Short mmCIF file of C-alpha atoms and ligand atoms in Angstrom, two decimals:
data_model
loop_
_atom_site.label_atom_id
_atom_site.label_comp_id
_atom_site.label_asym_id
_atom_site.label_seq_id
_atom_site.Cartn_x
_atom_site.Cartn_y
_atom_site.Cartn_z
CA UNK R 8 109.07 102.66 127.62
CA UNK R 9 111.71 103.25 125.10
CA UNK R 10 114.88 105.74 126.77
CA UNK R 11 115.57 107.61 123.64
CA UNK R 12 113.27 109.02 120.61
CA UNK R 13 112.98 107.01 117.37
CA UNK R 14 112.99 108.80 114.59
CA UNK R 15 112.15 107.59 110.77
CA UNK R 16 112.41 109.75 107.45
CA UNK R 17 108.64 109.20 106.10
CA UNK R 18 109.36 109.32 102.10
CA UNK R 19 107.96 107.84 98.55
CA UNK R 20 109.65 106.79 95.70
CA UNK R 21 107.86 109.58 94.28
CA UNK R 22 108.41 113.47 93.19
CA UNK R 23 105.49 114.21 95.62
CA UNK R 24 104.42 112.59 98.91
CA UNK R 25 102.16 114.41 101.16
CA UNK R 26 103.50 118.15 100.69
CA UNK R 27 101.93 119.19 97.41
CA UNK R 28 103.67 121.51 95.77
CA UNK R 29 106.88 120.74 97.32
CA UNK R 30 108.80 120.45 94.04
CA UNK R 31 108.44 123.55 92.74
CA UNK R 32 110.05 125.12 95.91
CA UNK R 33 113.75 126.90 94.66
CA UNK R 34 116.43 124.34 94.95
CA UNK R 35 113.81 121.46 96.02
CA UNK R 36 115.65 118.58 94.43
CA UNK R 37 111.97 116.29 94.56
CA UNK R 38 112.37 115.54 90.73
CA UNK R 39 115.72 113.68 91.37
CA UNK R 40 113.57 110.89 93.19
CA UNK R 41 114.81 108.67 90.02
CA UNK R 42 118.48 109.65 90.88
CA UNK R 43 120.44 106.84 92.52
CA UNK R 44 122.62 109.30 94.04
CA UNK R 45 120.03 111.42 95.45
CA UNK R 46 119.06 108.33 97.88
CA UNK R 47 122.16 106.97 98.51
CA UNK R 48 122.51 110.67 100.50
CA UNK R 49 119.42 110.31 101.87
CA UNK R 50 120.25 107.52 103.59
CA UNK R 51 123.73 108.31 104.86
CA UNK R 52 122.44 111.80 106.23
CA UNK R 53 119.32 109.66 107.85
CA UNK R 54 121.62 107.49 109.38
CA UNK R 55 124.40 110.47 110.82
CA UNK R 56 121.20 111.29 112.50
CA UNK R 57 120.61 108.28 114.16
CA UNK R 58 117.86 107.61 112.45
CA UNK R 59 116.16 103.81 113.13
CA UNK R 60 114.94 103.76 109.70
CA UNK R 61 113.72 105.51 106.01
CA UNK R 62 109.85 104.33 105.62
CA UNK R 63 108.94 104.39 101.83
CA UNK R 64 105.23 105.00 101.60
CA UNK R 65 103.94 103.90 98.79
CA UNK R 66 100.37 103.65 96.78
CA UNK R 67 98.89 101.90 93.55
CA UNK R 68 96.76 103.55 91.24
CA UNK R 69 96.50 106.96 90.25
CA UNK R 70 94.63 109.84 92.53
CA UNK R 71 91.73 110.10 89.82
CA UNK R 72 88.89 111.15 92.49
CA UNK R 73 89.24 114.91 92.75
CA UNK R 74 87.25 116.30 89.42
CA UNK R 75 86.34 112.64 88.30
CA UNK R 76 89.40 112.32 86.37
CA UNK R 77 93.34 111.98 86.57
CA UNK R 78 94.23 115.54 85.14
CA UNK R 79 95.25 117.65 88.49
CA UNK R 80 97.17 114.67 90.04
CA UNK R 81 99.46 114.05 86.72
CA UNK R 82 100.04 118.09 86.93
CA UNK R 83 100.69 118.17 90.13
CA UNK R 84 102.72 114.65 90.50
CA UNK R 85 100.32 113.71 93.11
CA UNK R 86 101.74 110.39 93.72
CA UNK R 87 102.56 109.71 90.58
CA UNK R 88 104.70 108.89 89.18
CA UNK R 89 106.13 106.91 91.32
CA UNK R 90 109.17 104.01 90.88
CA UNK R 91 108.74 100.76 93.55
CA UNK R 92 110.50 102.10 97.06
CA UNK R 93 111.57 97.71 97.73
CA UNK R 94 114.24 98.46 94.89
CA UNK R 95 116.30 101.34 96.44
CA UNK R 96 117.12 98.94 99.39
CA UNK R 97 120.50 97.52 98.57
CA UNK R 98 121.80 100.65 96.89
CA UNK R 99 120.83 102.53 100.40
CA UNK R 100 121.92 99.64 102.51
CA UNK R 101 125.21 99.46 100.61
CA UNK R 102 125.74 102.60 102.05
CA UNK R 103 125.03 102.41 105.90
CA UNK R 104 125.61 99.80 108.29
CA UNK R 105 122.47 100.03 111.00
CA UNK R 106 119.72 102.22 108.90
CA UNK R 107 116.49 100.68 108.72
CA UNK R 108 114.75 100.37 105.40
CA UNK R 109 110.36 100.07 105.88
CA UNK R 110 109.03 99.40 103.07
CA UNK R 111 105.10 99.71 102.43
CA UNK R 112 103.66 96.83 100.68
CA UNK R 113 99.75 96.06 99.78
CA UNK R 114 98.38 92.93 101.57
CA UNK R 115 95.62 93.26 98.70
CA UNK R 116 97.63 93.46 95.59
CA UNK R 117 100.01 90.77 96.44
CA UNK R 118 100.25 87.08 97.37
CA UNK R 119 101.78 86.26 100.73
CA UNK R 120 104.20 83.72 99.68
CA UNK R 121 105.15 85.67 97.00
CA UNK R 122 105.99 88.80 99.88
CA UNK R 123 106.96 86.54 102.20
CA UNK R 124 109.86 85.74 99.63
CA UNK R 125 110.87 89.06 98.22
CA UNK R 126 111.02 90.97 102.19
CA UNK R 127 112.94 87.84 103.56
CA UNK R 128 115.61 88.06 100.65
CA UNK R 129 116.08 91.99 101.54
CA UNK R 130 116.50 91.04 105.07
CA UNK R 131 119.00 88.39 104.14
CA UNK R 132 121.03 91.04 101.93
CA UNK R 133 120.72 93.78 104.96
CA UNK R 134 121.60 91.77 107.74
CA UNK R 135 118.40 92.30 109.18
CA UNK R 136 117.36 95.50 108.42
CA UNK R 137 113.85 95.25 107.59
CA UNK R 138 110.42 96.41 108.45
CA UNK R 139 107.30 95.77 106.46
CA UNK R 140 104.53 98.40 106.82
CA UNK R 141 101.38 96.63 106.09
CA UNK R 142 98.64 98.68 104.13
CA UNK R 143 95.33 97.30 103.03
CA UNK R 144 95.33 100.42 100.18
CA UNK R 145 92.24 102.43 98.84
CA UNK R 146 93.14 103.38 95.64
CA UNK R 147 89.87 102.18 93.82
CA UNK R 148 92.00 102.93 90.18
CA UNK R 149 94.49 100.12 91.86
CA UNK R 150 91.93 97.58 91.97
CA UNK R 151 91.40 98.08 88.20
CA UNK R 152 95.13 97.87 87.53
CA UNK R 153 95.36 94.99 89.25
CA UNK R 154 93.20 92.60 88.03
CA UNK R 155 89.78 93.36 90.30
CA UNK R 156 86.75 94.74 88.91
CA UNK R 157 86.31 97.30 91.88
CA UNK R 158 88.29 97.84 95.24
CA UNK R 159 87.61 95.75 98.05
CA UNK R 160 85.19 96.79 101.02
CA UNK R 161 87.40 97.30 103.71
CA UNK R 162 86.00 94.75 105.98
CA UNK R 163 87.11 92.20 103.17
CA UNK R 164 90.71 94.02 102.82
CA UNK R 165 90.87 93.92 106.17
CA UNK R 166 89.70 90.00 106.10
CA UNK R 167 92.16 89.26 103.80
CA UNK R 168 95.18 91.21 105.14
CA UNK R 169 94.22 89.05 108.56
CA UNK R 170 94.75 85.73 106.41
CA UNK R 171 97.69 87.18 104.88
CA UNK R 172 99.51 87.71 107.71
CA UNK R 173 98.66 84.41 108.88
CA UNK R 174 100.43 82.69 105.94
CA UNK R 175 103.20 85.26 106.11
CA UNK R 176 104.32 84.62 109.80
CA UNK R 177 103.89 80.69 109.14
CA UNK R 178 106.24 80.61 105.86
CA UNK R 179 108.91 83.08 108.27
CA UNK R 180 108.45 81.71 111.79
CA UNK R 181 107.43 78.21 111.55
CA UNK R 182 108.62 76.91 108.16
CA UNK R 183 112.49 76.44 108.55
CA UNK R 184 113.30 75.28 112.26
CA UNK R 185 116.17 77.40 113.65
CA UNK R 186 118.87 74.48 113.16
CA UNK R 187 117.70 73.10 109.61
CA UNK R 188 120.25 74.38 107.53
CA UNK R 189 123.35 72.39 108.50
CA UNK R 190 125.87 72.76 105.20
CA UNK R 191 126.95 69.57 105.86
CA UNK R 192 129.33 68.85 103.02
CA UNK R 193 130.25 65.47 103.71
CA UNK R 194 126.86 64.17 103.84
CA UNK R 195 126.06 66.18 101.33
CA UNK R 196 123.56 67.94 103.00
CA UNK R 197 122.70 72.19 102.59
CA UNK R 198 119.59 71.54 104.67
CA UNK R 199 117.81 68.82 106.87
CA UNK R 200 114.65 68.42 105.34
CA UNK R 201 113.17 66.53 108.74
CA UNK R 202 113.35 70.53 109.94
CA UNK R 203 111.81 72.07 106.87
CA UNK R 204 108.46 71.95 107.73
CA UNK R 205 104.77 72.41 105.07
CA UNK R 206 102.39 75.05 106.34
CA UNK R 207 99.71 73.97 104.20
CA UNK R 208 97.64 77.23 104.68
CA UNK R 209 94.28 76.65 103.83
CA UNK R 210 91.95 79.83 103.88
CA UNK R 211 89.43 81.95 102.23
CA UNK R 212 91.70 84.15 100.50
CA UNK R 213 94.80 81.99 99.91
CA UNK R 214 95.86 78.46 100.07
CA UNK R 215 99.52 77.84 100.39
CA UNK R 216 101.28 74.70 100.87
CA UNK R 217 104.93 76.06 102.00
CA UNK R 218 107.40 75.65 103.02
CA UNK R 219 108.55 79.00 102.37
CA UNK R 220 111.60 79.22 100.22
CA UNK R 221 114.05 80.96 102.08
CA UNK R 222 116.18 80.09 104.70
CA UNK R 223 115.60 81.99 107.71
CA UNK R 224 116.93 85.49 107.83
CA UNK R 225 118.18 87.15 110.69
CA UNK R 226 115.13 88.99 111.64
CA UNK R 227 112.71 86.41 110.19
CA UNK R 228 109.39 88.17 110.16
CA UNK R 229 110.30 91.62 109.19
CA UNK R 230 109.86 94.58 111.89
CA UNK R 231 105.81 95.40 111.41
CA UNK R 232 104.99 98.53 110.75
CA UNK R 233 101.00 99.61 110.76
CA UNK R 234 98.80 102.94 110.36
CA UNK R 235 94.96 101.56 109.74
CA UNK R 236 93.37 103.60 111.90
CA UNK R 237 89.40 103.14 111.53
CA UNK R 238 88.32 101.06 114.30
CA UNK R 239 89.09 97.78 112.07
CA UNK R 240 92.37 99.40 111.38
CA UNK R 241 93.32 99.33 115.13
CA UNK R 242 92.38 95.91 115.59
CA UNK R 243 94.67 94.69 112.36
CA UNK R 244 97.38 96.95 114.24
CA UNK R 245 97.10 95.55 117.66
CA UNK R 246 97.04 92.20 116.26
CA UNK R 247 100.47 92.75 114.12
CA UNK R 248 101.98 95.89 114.82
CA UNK R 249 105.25 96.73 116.40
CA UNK R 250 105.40 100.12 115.76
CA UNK R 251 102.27 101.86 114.49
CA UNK R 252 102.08 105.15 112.63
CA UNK R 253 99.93 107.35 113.89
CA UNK R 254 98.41 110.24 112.14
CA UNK R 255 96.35 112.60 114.13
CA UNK R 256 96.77 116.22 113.42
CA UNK R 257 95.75 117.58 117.17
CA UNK R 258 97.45 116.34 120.68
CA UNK R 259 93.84 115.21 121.71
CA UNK R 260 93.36 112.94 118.72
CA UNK R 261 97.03 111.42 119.89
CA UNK R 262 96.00 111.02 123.12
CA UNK R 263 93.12 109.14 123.12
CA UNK R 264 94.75 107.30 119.80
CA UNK R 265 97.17 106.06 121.80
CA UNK R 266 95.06 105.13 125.15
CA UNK R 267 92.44 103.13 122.99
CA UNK R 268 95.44 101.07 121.05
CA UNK R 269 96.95 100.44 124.70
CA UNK R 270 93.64 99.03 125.39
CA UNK R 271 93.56 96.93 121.93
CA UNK R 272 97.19 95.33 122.87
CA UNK R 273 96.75 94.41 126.15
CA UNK R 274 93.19 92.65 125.49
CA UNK R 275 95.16 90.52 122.82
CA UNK R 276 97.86 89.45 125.80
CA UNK R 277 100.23 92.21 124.57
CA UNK R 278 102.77 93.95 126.79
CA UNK R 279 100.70 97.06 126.03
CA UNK R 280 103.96 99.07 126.81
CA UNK R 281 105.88 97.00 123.61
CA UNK R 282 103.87 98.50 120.91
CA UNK R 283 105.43 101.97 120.34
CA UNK R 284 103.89 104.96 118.73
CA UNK R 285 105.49 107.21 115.64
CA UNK R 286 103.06 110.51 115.07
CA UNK R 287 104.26 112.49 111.65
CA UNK R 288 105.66 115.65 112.36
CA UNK R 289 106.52 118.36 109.96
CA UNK R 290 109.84 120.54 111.27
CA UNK R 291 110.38 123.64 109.75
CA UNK R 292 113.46 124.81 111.33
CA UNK R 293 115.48 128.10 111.19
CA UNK R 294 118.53 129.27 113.30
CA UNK R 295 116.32 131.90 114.72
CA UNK R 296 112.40 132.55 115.15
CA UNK R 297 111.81 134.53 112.29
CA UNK R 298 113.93 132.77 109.99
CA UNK R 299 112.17 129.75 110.82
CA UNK R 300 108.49 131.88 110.29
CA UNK R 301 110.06 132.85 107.29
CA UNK R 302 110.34 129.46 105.82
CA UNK R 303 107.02 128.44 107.26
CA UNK R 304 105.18 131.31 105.38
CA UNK R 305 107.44 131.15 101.75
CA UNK R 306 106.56 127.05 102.00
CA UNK R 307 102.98 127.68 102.65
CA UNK R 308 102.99 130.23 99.48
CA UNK R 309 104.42 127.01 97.45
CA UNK R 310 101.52 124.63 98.59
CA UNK R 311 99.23 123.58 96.06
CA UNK R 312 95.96 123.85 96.89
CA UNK R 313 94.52 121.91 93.76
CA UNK R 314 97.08 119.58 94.36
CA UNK R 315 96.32 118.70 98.27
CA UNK R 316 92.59 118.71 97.15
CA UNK R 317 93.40 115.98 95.18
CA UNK R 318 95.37 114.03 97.58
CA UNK R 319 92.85 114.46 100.06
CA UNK R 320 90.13 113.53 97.39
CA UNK R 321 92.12 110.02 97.22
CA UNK R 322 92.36 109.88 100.48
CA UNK R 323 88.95 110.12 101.03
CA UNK R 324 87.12 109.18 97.97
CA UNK R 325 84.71 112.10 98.16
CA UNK R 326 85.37 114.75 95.42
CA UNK R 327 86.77 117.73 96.89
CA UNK R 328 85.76 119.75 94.08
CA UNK R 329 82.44 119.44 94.49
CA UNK R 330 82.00 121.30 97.87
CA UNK R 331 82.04 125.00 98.60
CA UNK R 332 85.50 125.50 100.42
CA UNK R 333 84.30 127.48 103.67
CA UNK R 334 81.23 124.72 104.54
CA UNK R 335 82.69 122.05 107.29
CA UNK R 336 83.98 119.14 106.56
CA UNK R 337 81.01 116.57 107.11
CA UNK R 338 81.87 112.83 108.64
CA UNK R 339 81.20 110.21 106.12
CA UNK R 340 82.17 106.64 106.09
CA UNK R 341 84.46 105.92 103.21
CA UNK R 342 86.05 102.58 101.94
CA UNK R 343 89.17 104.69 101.23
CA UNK R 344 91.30 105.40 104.83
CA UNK R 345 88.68 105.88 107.28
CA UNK R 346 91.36 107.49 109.46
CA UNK R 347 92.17 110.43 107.67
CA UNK R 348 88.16 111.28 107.47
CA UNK R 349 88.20 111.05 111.25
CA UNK R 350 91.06 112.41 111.79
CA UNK R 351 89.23 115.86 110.85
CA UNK R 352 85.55 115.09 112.17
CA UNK R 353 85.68 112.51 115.06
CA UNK R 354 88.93 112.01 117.16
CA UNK R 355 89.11 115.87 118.29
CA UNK R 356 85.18 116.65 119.34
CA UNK R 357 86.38 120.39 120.16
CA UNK R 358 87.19 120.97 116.18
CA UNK R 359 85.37 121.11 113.66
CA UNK R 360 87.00 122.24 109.95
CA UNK R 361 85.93 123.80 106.83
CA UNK R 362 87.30 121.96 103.26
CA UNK R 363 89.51 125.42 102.96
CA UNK R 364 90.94 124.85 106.49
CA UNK R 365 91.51 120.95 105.94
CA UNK R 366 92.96 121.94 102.28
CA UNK R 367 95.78 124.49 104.32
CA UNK R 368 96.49 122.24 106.90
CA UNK R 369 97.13 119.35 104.63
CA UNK R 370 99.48 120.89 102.28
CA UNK R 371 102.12 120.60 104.46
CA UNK R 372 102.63 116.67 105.01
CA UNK R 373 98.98 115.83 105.41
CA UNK R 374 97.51 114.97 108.69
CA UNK R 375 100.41 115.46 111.15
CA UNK R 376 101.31 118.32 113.25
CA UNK R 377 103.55 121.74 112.36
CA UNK R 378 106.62 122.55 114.16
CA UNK R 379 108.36 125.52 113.41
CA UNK R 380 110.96 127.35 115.25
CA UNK R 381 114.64 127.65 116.44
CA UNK R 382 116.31 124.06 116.92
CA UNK R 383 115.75 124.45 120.41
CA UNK R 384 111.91 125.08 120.18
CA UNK R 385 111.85 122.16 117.46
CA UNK R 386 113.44 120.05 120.45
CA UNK R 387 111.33 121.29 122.68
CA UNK R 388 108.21 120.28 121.32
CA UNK R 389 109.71 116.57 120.09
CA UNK R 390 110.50 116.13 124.20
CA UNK R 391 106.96 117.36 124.91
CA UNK R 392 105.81 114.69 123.01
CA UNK R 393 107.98 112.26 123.81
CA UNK R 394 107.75 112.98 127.62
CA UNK R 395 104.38 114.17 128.54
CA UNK R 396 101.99 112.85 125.48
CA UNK R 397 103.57 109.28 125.35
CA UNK R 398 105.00 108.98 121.76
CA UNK R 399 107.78 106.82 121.53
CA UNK R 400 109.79 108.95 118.47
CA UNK R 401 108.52 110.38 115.06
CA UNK R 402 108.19 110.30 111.47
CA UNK R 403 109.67 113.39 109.68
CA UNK R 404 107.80 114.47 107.26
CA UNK R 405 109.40 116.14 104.29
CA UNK R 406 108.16 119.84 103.36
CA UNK R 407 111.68 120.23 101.10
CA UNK R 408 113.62 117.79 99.50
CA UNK R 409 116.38 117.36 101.09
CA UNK R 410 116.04 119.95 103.16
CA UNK R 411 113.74 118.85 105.39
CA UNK R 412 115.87 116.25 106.21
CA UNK R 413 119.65 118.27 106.42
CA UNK R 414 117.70 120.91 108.62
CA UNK R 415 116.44 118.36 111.04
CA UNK R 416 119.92 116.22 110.99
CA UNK R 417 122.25 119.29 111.01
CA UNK R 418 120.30 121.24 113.14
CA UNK R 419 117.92 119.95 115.86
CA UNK R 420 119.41 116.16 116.19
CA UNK R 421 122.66 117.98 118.03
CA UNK R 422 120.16 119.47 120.47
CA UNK R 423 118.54 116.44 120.89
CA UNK R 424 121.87 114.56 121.78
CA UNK R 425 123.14 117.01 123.99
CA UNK R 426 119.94 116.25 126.09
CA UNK R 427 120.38 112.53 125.25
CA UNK R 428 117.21 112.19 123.63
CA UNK R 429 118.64 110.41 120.53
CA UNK R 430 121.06 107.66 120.54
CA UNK R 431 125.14 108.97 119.28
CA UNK R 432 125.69 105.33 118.36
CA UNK R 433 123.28 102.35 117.39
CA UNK R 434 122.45 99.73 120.47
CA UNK R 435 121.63 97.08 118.16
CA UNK R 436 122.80 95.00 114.77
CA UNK R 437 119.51 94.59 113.52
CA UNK R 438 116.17 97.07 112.81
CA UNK R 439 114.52 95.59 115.82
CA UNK R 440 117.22 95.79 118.35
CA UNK R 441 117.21 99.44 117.55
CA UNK R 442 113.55 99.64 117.47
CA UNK R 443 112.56 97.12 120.72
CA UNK R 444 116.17 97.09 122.54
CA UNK R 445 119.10 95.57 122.08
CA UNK R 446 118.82 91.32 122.27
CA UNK R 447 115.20 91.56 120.68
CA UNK R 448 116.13 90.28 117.12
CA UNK R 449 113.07 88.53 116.35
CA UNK R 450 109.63 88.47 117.68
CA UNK R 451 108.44 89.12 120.95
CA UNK R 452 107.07 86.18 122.65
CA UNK R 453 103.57 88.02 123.65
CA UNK R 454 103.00 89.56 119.86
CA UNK R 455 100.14 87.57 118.30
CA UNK R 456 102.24 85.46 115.73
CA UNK R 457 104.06 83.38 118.55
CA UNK R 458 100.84 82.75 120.65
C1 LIG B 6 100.57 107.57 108.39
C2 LIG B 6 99.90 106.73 107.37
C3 LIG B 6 100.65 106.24 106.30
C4 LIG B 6 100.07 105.44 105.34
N1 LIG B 6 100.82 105.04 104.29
C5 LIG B 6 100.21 104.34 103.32
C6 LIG B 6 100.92 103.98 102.17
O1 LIG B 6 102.09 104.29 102.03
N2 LIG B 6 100.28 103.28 101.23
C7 LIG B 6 98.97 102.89 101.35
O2 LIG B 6 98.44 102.23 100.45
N3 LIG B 6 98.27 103.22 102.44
C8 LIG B 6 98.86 103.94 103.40
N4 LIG B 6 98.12 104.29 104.47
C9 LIG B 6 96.76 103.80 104.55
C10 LIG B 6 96.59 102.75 105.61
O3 LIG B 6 97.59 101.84 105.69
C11 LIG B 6 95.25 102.02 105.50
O4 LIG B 6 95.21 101.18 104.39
C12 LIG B 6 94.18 103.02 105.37
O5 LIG B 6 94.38 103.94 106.41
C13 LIG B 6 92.79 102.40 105.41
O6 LIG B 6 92.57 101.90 106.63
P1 LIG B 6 91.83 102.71 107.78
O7 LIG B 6 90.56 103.13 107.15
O8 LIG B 6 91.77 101.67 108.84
O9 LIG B 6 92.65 103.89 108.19
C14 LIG B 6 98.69 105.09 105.45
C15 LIG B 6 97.93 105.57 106.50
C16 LIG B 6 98.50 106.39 107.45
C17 LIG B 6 97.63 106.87 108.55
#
């Protein structure tokens, strides 16, 4: 176990995320999400907070599922649009010397060597600052974008994401031996090219010769970030995750989320107390009760409900607008994310929930708990979780832009400190020594890629 709580901002390139509506809150500052400046503050109020890292979500394709067309998600900026997250890394990192930068990237809209590349330059220009968070994505207007007829099934995303990690981890950990580059300059010599080793990768998906094309960087494989959570989901996670998101909107569903990944670790020959567990939490936090009830009820007033319909519609690929709102939410398989279907109908058997309840829940940052109160009930709950439920820190969720964020540093990271819950200064140079300990810059020797 982890001493202290990790905590991540959970963002998107984007003017919305997963709080629909959000923008037109008064002074919500969403629509500067093109605004160089606006990050650049993001980041340097993240990292006075002690923050291990900002995680960009991010998606492809447009949320075109709820009324069988794109209308209500262009109103209502429902992921779109939405500039690349990778590209706001240097001008964040410019600005902060230990904050973390996650950046979501497809394993089925992009080519491994090709990723392998771009997230190995980044953690070359951040000193090691880097975490990939591996989706398989479910967008099925992404697939059309992108060159495939249809989406994927999600047994053959998951397939390929499988083979793509493969070739990723041997272009960073076995391509460039630790010693190859010498910059010799009287013999002439950058790097040895006895220690610059092929891969040649030969799969279904990909074949890929190597070696990769950059010189190792000071993490090499990037920290690994994961959230599948259908059952094939878990396995891809306990087979690369580090840190895995996990998005369960009761205590129950986080429970037994995290006892059945334990189980999925160790089976694989992981230290099942390595892999560390982020839930999303929303904080709405006031200096007292009713201020902070206040907020709660004036940010509920600004959800959208057409808007998280259509979200949710993505999400699941079942149009929302087609069912009566008070008649429970039925299970169905989906090839869009399993998890956030069961999520509502099979990881908390005491609940069941109506479209209308789902639809008022969601608004405010999807599938992840509610927290509102004084910055001492706020910390509170965080060292509940932390303490008795077995998280190891938390994504914050934006319901305001930025105040979310300024709320949460300004006002309930103090309280945490004083009960030294969250770290005052940074143990480590790189993202994982501030994610896995200090000394632990690259892989651990029991995580699938070394074995
Ligand atoms: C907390 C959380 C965050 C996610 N973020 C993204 C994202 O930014 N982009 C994306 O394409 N998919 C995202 N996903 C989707 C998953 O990575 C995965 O592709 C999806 O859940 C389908 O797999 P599953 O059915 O195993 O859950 C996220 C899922 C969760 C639970």
């Amino acid at each position: 176990m982890t001493e202290r709580m990790h905590l991540n901002l959970f963002t998107m390139n984007s003017v919305e995320h997963v709080s629909p509506g959000r923008w037109t809150y008064p002074g919500d500052q969403s629509h500067r999400y093109t605004d160089r400046d606006y990050w650049t503050e993001v980041a340097r109020t993240a990292e006075r907070g002690g923050f291990d890292a900002v995680f960009f979500a991010d998606v492809r394709g447009i949320y075109d599922v709820y009324g069988g067309n794109r209308d209500s998600a262009i109103r209502n900026a429902i992921q779109t649009p939405a500039n690349d997250p990778q590209a706001l890394v240097p001008a964040m990192a410019e600005v902060t010397e230990h904050l973390g930068f996650a950046v979501t990237r497809s394993t089925t809209y992009t080519h491994p060597y090709q990723l392998a590349r771009e997230l190995s330059t980044l953690d070359h220009l951040t000193d090691g600052r880097i975490a990939f968070n591996i989706v398989t994505s479910y967008l099925e207007s992404a697939a059309e974008n992108l060159g495939l007829d249809e989406r994927m099934d999600r047994q053959t995303r998951y397939d390929r994401a499988d083979e793509f990690m493969d070739v990723c981890y041997a272009l960073w950990e076995d391509s460039w031996e630790e010693d190859a580059v010498v910059q010799d300059r009287e013999r002439g010599m950058y790097a040895d090219p006895e220690k610059v080793h092929a891969i040649d990768y030969e799969g279904e998906f990909f074949s890929v010769p190597g070696p990769h094309s950059c010189e190792p960087s000071p993490q090499r494989t990037p920290v690994l970030y994961q959230a599948g959570s259908s059952d094939r989901g878990r396995d891809f996670a306990a087979d690369n995750a580090e840190a895995v998101f996990v998005s369960q909107p009761t205590e129950a569903g986080t429970r037994s989320y995290i006892e059945d990944m334990r189980e999925r670790a160790a089976d694989r020959g992981r230290d099942p107390d390595s892999l560390l567990f982020f839930p999303g939490i929303v904080p709405i936090v006031g200096e007292t009760e009713k201020l902070a009830r206040e907020k709660h009820e004036s940010f509920r007033e600004h959800v959208s409900t057409e808007g998280t319909l259509t979200m949710l519609s993505g999400f699941l690929d079942m149009d929302l607008s087609q069912l009566d709102p008070d008649q429970n939410v039925e299970h169905i398989e989906t090839d869009a994310i399993q998890g956030a279907m069961n999520a509502f109908t099979k990881n908390d058997p005491d609940r069941e929930w109506t479209v209308r309840e789902v639809a008022e829940f969601s608004g405010l940052g999807s599938t992840s708990p509610v927290v509102v109160g004084t910055p001492e009930q706020v910390a509170d709950k965080l060292q509940y979780w932390f303490e008795e439920v077995g998280v190891h820190g938390f994504n914050v969720k934006e319901i305001s832009r930025p105040g979310t964020l300024n709320d949460f540093v300004n006002l309930v990271v103090p309280i945490l400190r004083e009960r030294d819950l969250v770290r005052e200064a940074y143990e480590g140079e790189t993202l994982r020594e501030n994610v896995l300990g200090a000394g632990q810059r690259r892989l651990r020797d029991d995580h699938p890629a070394k074995q």
